[in-house]
Amino acid sequence: MAAVRALRGGGCCRRHRFLLLSSSSSSAGGGPASERGERQESAGLGFSPPAHSRNDWIGPPDKHSNLRPVIFYVPPKESPLERRLREARQEAQACDQRFWARHNRAFRQEKEEFIYSRLKAKGLEIRDEAGQKATLNAEEMADFYKDFLSKNFRKHMQYNRDWYKRNFTITFLMGQVALARALRWLRWKKKNVGN
């Protein structure tokens, strides 16, 4: 994810393993790092959690999307099902990052253009004599917000549909992983009790 800025060492926090979050680094497949149970270096993050950590790590909010990038933990013996879950979460995060970075950029640009055009229509400059940035009142800005939301209604509806589909898939995979782990634990328990 090129838009994500580097994480600061002190600005990260641990993340509970099963917290459903639709946000991620680009879907890096399993290379040699994931086969050895190491963390994958997320493109553009420049940060890798400590090797002993067994949790996902969250970074500070991205300046473009306002989403917090996540570096997902890759267990040493990650099953194909667990890998599908992790990759689905990574892809969901990458999709959210792309959408909100693009959306927020368009919002800021259109807002500036709107303010400039309204000030120009009133015969005012962007900055007043004291160097302060001129602003519009709340009623004028409400017109902009209403128009912006109306204009982007279809994009938001499509995003919401896609978001629900991705998160339903993630939830379904989480259920499958939990069931597989429970069955594995029961088999282990039965084997150890039988001895």
C-alpha positions as protocol buffer text, in pm:
chain_id: "A"
residue {
  index: 1
  type: MET
  ca { x: 0 y: 0 z: 0 }
}
residue {
  index: 2
  type: ALA
  ca { x: 191 y: 300 z: -127 }
}
residue {
  index: 3
  type: ALA
  ca { x: -34 y: 555 z: 42 }
}
residue {
  index: 4
  type: VAL
  ca { x: 37 y: 431 z: 392 }
}
residue {
  index: 5
  type: ARG
  ca { x: 308 y: 620 z: 574 }
}
residue {
  index: 6
  type: ALA
  ca { x: 566 y: 446 z: 782 }
}
residue {
  index: 7
  type: LEU
  ca { x: 463 y: 340 z: 1128 }
}
residue {
  index: 8
  type: ARG
  ca { x: 641 y: 494 z: 1422 }
}
residue {
  index: 9
  type: GLY
  ca { x: 778 y: 246 z: 1673 }
}
residue {
  index: 10
  type: GLY
  ca { x: 606 y: 410 z: 1968 }
}
residue {
  index: 11
  type: GLY
  ca { x: 278 y: 465 z: 1787 }
}
residue {
  index: 12
  type: CYS
  ca { x: 177 y: 101 z: 1752 }
}
residue {
  index: 13
  type: CYS
  ca { x: -39 y: -111 z: 1970 }
}
residue {
  index: 14
  type: ARG
  ca { x: -120 y: -478 z: 2005 }
}
residue {
  index: 15
  type: ARG
  ca { x: -437 y: -605 z: 1851 }
}
residue {
  index: 16
  type: HIS
  ca { x: -656 y: -892 z: 1961 }
}
residue {
  index: 17
  type: ARG
  ca { x: -637 y: -1176 z: 1711 }
}
residue {
  index: 18
  type: PHE
  ca { x: -1002 y: -1217 z: 1622 }
}
residue {
  index: 19
  type: LEU
  ca { x: -1107 y: -854 z: 1607 }
}
residue {
  index: 20
  type: LEU
  ca { x: -1276 y: -809 z: 1272 }
}
residue {
  index: 21
  type: LEU
  ca { x: -1129 y: -506 z: 1103 }
}
residue {
  index: 22
  type: SER
  ca { x: -1170 y: -425 z: 742 }
}
residue {
  index: 23
  type: SER
  ca { x: -864 y: -241 z: 675 }
}
residue {
  index: 24
  type: SER
  ca { x: -475 y: -394 z: 549 }
}
residue {
  index: 25
  type: SER
  ca { x: -156 y: -402 z: 367 }
}
residue {
  index: 26
  type: SER
  ca { x: -161 y: -527 z: 12 }
}
residue {
  index: 27
  type: SER
  ca { x: -246 y: -894 z: -13 }
}
residue {
  index: 28
  type: ALA
  ca { x: 99 y: -1036 z: 6 }
}
residue {
  index: 29
  type: GLY
  ca { x: 79 y: -1404 z: -66 }
}
residue {
  index: 30
  type: GLY
  ca { x: 270 y: -1651 z: 135 }
}
residue {
  index: 31
  type: GLY
  ca { x: 634 y: -1629 z: 37 }
}
residue {
  index: 32
  type: PRO
  ca { x: 926 y: -1770 z: 223 }
}
residue {
  index: 33
  type: ALA
  ca { x: 858 y: -1541 z: 519 }
}
residue {
  index: 34
  type: SER
  ca { x: 512 y: -1681 z: 584 }
}
residue {
  index: 35
  type: GLU
  ca { x: 638 y: -2037 z: 545 }
}
residue {
  index: 36
  type: ARG
  ca { x: 885 y: -1976 z: 829 }
}
residue {
  index: 37
  type: GLY
  ca { x: 620 y: -1814 z: 1048 }
}
residue {
  index: 38
  type: GLU
  ca { x: 772 y: -1467 z: 1023 }
}
residue {
  index: 39
  type: ARG
  ca { x: 589 y: -1141 z: 978 }
}
residue {
  index: 40
  type: GLN
  ca { x: 571 y: -1014 z: 628 }
}
residue {
  index: 41
  type: GLU
  ca { x: 715 y: -668 z: 579 }
}
residue {
  index: 42
  type: SER
  ca { x: 419 y: -465 z: 461 }
}
residue {
  index: 43
  type: ALA
  ca { x: 489 y: -263 z: 150 }
}
residue {
  index: 44
  type: GLY
  ca { x: 546 y: 100 z: 237 }
}
residue {
  index: 45
  type: LEU
  ca { x: 510 y: 58 z: 614 }
}
residue {
  index: 46
  type: GLY
  ca { x: 878 y: 18 z: 696 }
}
residue {
  index: 47
  type: PHE
  ca { x: 785 y: -145 z: 1025 }
}
residue {
  index: 48
  type: SER
  ca { x: 796 y: -497 z: 1152 }
}
residue {
  index: 49
  type: PRO
  ca { x: 663 y: -594 z: 1497 }
}
residue {
  index: 50
  type: PRO
  ca { x: 896 y: -781 z: 1732 }
}
residue {
  index: 51
  type: ALA
  ca { x: 963 y: -1140 z: 1631 }
}
residue {
  index: 52
  type: HIS
  ca { x: 824 y: -1276 z: 1959 }
}
residue {
  index: 53
  type: SER
  ca { x: 484 y: -1109 z: 1914 }
}
residue {
  index: 54
  type: ARG
  ca { x: 191 y: -1339 z: 1838 }
}
residue {
  index: 55
  type: ASN
  ca { x: -60 y: -1064 z: 1762 }
}
residue {
  index: 56
  type: ASP
  ca { x: -161 y: -836 z: 1479 }
}
residue {
  index: 57
  type: TRP
  ca { x: -23 y: -482 z: 1508 }
}
residue {
  index: 58
  type: ILE
  ca { x: -202 y: -158 z: 1427 }
}
residue {
  index: 59
  type: GLY
  ca { x: -25 y: 159 z: 1316 }
}
residue {
  index: 60
  type: PRO
  ca { x: -125 y: 524 z: 1341 }
}
residue {
  index: 61
  type: PRO
  ca { x: -398 y: 658 z: 1108 }
}
residue {
  index: 62
  type: ASP
  ca { x: -298 y: 706 z: 747 }
}
residue {
  index: 63
  type: LYS
  ca { x: -293 y: 1073 z: 647 }
}
residue {
  index: 64
  type: HIS
  ca { x: -495 y: 1011 z: 329 }
}
residue {
  index: 65
  type: SER
  ca { x: -756 y: 753 z: 432 }
}
residue {
  index: 66
  type: ASN
  ca { x: -764 y: 806 z: 812 }
}
residue {
  index: 67
  type: LEU
  ca { x: -757 y: 425 z: 846 }
}
residue {
  index: 68
  type: ARG
  ca { x: -508 y: 249 z: 1070 }
}
residue {
  index: 69
  type: PRO
  ca { x: -289 y: 4 z: 875 }
}
residue {
  index: 70
  type: VAL
  ca { x: -256 y: -344 z: 1023 }
}
residue {
  index: 71
  type: ILE
  ca { x: 37 y: -582 z: 1004 }
}
residue {
  index: 72
  type: PHE
  ca { x: -111 y: -929 z: 1041 }
}
residue {
  index: 73
  type: TYR
  ca { x: 56 y: -1203 z: 1242 }
}
residue {
  index: 74
  type: VAL
  ca { x: 154 y: -1508 z: 1036 }
}
residue {
  index: 75
  type: PRO
  ca { x: 170 y: -1820 z: 1257 }
}
residue {
  index: 76
  type: PRO
  ca { x: 457 y: -2065 z: 1198 }
}
residue {
  index: 77
  type: LYS
  ca { x: 220 y: -2347 z: 1099 }
}
residue {
  index: 78
  type: GLU
  ca { x: -50 y: -2146 z: 925 }
}
residue {
  index: 79
  type: SER
  ca { x: -306 y: -2378 z: 769 }
}
residue {
  index: 80
  type: PRO
  ca { x: -439 y: -2312 z: 418 }
}
residue {
  index: 81
  type: LEU
  ca { x: -772 y: -2205 z: 574 }
}
residue {
  index: 82
  type: GLU
  ca { x: -601 y: -1965 z: 815 }
}
residue {
  index: 83
  type: ARG
  ca { x: -402 y: -1827 z: 525 }
}
residue {
  index: 84
  type: ARG
  ca { x: -722 y: -1767 z: 325 }
}
residue {
  index: 85
  type: LEU
  ca { x: -865 y: -1579 z: 625 }
}
residue {
  index: 86
  type: ARG
  ca { x: -555 y: -1362 z: 664 }
}
residue {
  index: 87
  type: GLU
  ca { x: -541 y: -1286 z: 292 }
}
residue {
  index: 88
  type: ALA
  ca { x: -913 y: -1199 z: 289 }
}
residue {
  index: 89
  type: ARG
  ca { x: -855 y: -957 z: 576 }
}
residue {
  index: 90
  type: GLN
  ca { x: -554 y: -808 z: 400 }
}
residue {
  index: 91
  type: GLU
  ca { x: -749 y: -763 z: 78 }
}
residue {
  index: 92
  type: ALA
  ca { x: -1039 y: -602 z: 266 }
}
residue {
  index: 93
  type: GLN
  ca { x: -800 y: -359 z: 429 }
}
residue {
  index: 94
  type: ALA
  ca { x: -636 y: -276 z: 95 }
}
residue {
  index: 95
  type: CYS
  ca { x: -978 y: -212 z: -66 }
}
residue {
  index: 96
  type: ASP
  ca { x: -1084 y: 15 z: 220 }
}
residue {
  index: 97
  type: GLN
  ca { x: -752 y: 201 z: 204 }
}
residue {
  index: 98
  type: ARG
  ca { x: -786 y: 264 z: -170 }
}
residue {
  index: 99
  type: PHE
  ca { x: -1150 y: 375 z: -148 }
}
residue {
  index: 100
  type: TRP
  ca { x: -1113 y: 613 z: 147 }
}
residue {
  index: 101
  type: ALA
  ca { x: -784 y: 764 z: 28 }
}
residue {
  index: 102
  type: ARG
  ca { x: -945 y: 839 z: -311 }
}
residue {
  index: 103
  type: HIS
  ca { x: -1270 y: 961 z: -152 }
}
residue {
  index: 104
  type: ASN
  ca { x: -1099 y: 1190 z: 101 }
}
residue {
  index: 105
  type: ARG
  ca { x: -871 y: 1336 z: -165 }
}
residue {
  index: 106
  type: ALA
  ca { x: -1172 y: 1418 z: -386 }
}
residue {
  index: 107
  type: PHE
  ca { x: -1359 y: 1562 z: -88 }
}
residue {
  index: 108
  type: ARG
  ca { x: -1075 y: 1798 z: 9 }
}
residue {
  index: 109
  type: GLN
  ca { x: -1019 y: 1910 z: -349 }
}
residue {
  index: 110
  type: GLU
  ca { x: -1387 y: 1978 z: -419 }
}
residue {
  index: 111
  type: LYS
  ca { x: -1426 y: 2156 z: -85 }
}
residue {
  index: 112
  type: GLU
  ca { x: -1136 y: 2390 z: -163 }
}
residue {
  index: 113
  type: GLU
  ca { x: -1275 y: 2459 z: -509 }
}
residue {
  index: 114
  type: PHE
  ca { x: -1621 y: 2529 z: -364 }
}
residue {
  index: 115
  type: ILE
  ca { x: -1484 y: 2770 z: -102 }
}
residue {
  index: 116
  type: TYR
  ca { x: -1269 y: 2946 z: -362 }
}
residue {
  index: 117
  type: SER
  ca { x: -1560 y: 2986 z: -606 }
}
residue {
  index: 118
  type: ARG
  ca { x: -1795 y: 3120 z: -334 }
}
residue {
  index: 119
  type: LEU
  ca { x: -1535 y: 3365 z: -204 }
}
residue {
  index: 120
  type: LYS
  ca { x: -1457 y: 3480 z: -558 }
}
residue {
  index: 121
  type: ALA
  ca { x: -1830 y: 3533 z: -626 }
}
residue {
  index: 122
  type: LYS
  ca { x: -1843 y: 3757 z: -316 }
}
residue {
  index: 123
  type: GLY
  ca { x: -1534 y: 3945 z: -435 }
}
residue {
  index: 124
  type: LEU
  ca { x: -1320 y: 3816 z: -148 }
}
residue {
  index: 125
  type: GLU
  ca { x: -969 y: 3669 z: -145 }
}
residue {
  index: 126
  type: ILE
  ca { x: -866 y: 3335 z: 4 }
}
residue {
  index: 127
  type: ARG
  ca { x: -675 y: 3520 z: 278 }
}
residue {
  index: 128
  type: ASP
  ca { x: -780 y: 3841 z: 446 }
}
residue {
  index: 129
  type: GLU
  ca { x: -554 y: 4140 z: 528 }
}
residue {
  index: 130
  type: ALA
  ca { x: -431 y: 3972 z: 850 }
}
residue {
  index: 131
  type: GLY
  ca { x: -328 y: 3659 z: 654 }
}
residue {
  index: 132
  type: GLN
  ca { x: -607 y: 3448 z: 802 }
}
residue {
  index: 133
  type: LYS
  ca { x: -775 y: 3199 z: 571 }
}
residue {
  index: 134
  type: ALA
  ca { x: -1124 y: 3316 z: 481 }
}
residue {
  index: 135
  type: THR
  ca { x: -1409 y: 3076 z: 553 }
}
residue {
  index: 136
  type: LEU
  ca { x: -1773 y: 3035 z: 465 }
}
residue {
  index: 137
  type: ASN
  ca { x: -2057 y: 3014 z: 714 }
}
residue {
  index: 138
  type: ALA
  ca { x: -2219 y: 2684 z: 815 }
}
residue {
  index: 139
  type: GLU
  ca { x: -2521 y: 2729 z: 586 }
}
residue {
  index: 140
  type: GLU
  ca { x: -2302 y: 2777 z: 278 }
}
residue {
  index: 141
  type: MET
  ca { x: -2089 y: 2473 z: 371 }
}
residue {
  index: 142
  type: ALA
  ca { x: -2407 y: 2269 z: 425 }
}
residue {
  index: 143
  type: ASP
  ca { x: -2484 y: 2324 z: 55 }
}
residue {
  index: 144
  type: PHE
  ca { x: -2147 y: 2178 z: -36 }
}
residue {
  index: 145
  type: TYR
  ca { x: -2184 y: 1876 z: 194 }
}
residue {
  index: 146
  type: LYS
  ca { x: -2532 y: 1801 z: 61 }
}
residue {
  index: 147
  type: ASP
  ca { x: -2418 y: 1826 z: -302 }
}
residue {
  index: 148
  type: PHE
  ca { x: -2108 y: 1616 z: -238 }
}
residue {
  index: 149
  type: LEU
  ca { x: -2307 y: 1339 z: -69 }
}
residue {
  index: 150
  type: SER
  ca { x: -2572 y: 1343 z: -342 }
}
residue {
  index: 151
  type: LYS
  ca { x: -2311 y: 1329 z: -616 }
}
residue {
  index: 152
  type: ASN
  ca { x: -2130 y: 1034 z: -450 }
}
residue {
  index: 153
  type: PHE
  ca { x: -2439 y: 842 z: -337 }
}
residue {
  index: 154
  type: ARG
  ca { x: -2393 y: 557 z: -588 }
}
residue {
  index: 155
  type: LYS
  ca { x: -2023 y: 520 z: -502 }
}
residue {
  index: 156
  type: HIS
  ca { x: -2109 y: 493 z: -133 }
}
residue {
  index: 157
  type: MET
  ca { x: -2384 y: 239 z: -198 }
}
residue {
  index: 158
  type: GLN
  ca { x: -2149 y: 24 z: -407 }
}
residue {
  index: 159
  type: TYR
  ca { x: -1878 y: 53 z: -142 }
}
residue {
  index: 160
  type: ASN
  ca { x: -2125 y: -55 z: 130 }
}
residue {
  index: 161
  type: ARG
  ca { x: -2238 y: -358 z: -73 }
}
residue {
  index: 162
  type: ASP
  ca { x: -1878 y: -462 z: -136 }
}
residue {
  index: 163
  type: TRP
  ca { x: -1788 y: -400 z: 230 }
}
residue {
  index: 164
  type: TYR
  ca { x: -2069 y: -629 z: 349 }
}
residue {
  index: 165
  type: LYS
  ca { x: -1970 y: -901 z: 101 }
}
residue {
  index: 166
  type: ARG
  ca { x: -1604 y: -892 z: 206 }
}
residue {
  index: 167
  type: ASN
  ca { x: -1688 y: -892 z: 576 }
}
residue {
  index: 168
  type: PHE
  ca { x: -1942 y: -1173 z: 541 }
}
residue {
  index: 169
  type: THR
  ca { x: -1668 y: -1379 z: 374 }
}
residue {
  index: 170
  type: ILE
  ca { x: -1423 y: -1291 z: 653 }
}
residue {
  index: 171
  type: THR
  ca { x: -1679 y: -1382 z: 921 }
}
residue {
  index: 172
  type: PHE
  ca { x: -1755 y: -1712 z: 749 }
}
residue {
  index: 173
  type: LEU
  ca { x: -1382 y: -1794 z: 725 }
}
residue {
  index: 174
  type: MET
  ca { x: -1337 y: -1699 z: 1092 }
}
residue {
  index: 175
  type: GLY
  ca { x: -1608 y: -1948 z: 1183 }
}
residue {
  index: 176
  type: GLN
  ca { x: -1441 y: -2220 z: 977 }
}
residue {
  index: 177
  type: VAL
  ca { x: -1102 y: -2149 z: 1137 }
}
residue {
  index: 178
  type: ALA
  ca { x: -1253 y: -2154 z: 1487 }
}
residue {
  index: 179
  type: LEU
  ca { x: -1427 y: -2486 z: 1413 }
}
residue {
  index: 180
  type: ALA
  ca { x: -1109 y: -2638 z: 1268 }
}
residue {
  index: 181
  type: ARG
  ca { x: -910 y: -2529 z: 1575 }
}
residue {
  index: 182
  type: ALA
  ca { x: -1174 y: -2670 z: 1811 }
}
residue {
  index: 183
  type: LEU
  ca { x: -1174 y: -3004 z: 1627 }
}
residue {
  index: 184
  type: ARG
  ca { x: -794 y: -3012 z: 1629 }
}
residue {
  index: 185
  type: TRP
  ca { x: -794 y: -2943 z: 2004 }
}
residue {
  index: 186
  type: LEU
  ca { x: -1053 y: -3218 z: 2066 }
}
residue {
  index: 187
  type: ARG
  ca { x: -847 y: -3470 z: 1865 }
}
residue {
  index: 188
  type: TRP
  ca { x: -537 y: -3372 z: 2062 }
}
residue {
  index: 189
  type: LYS
  ca { x: -728 y: -3402 z: 2391 }
}
residue {
  index: 190
  type: LYS
  ca { x: -870 y: -3743 z: 2298 }
}
residue {
  index: 191
  type: LYS
  ca { x: -525 y: -3866 z: 2193 }
}
residue {
  index: 192
  type: ASN
  ca { x: -362 y: -3749 z: 2519 }
}
residue {
  index: 193
  type: VAL
  ca { x: -642 y: -3880 z: 2743 }
}
residue {
  index: 194
  type: GLY
  ca { x: -629 y: -4219 z: 2569 }
}
residue {
  index: 195
  type: ASN
  ca { x: -256 y: -4262 z: 2650 }
}
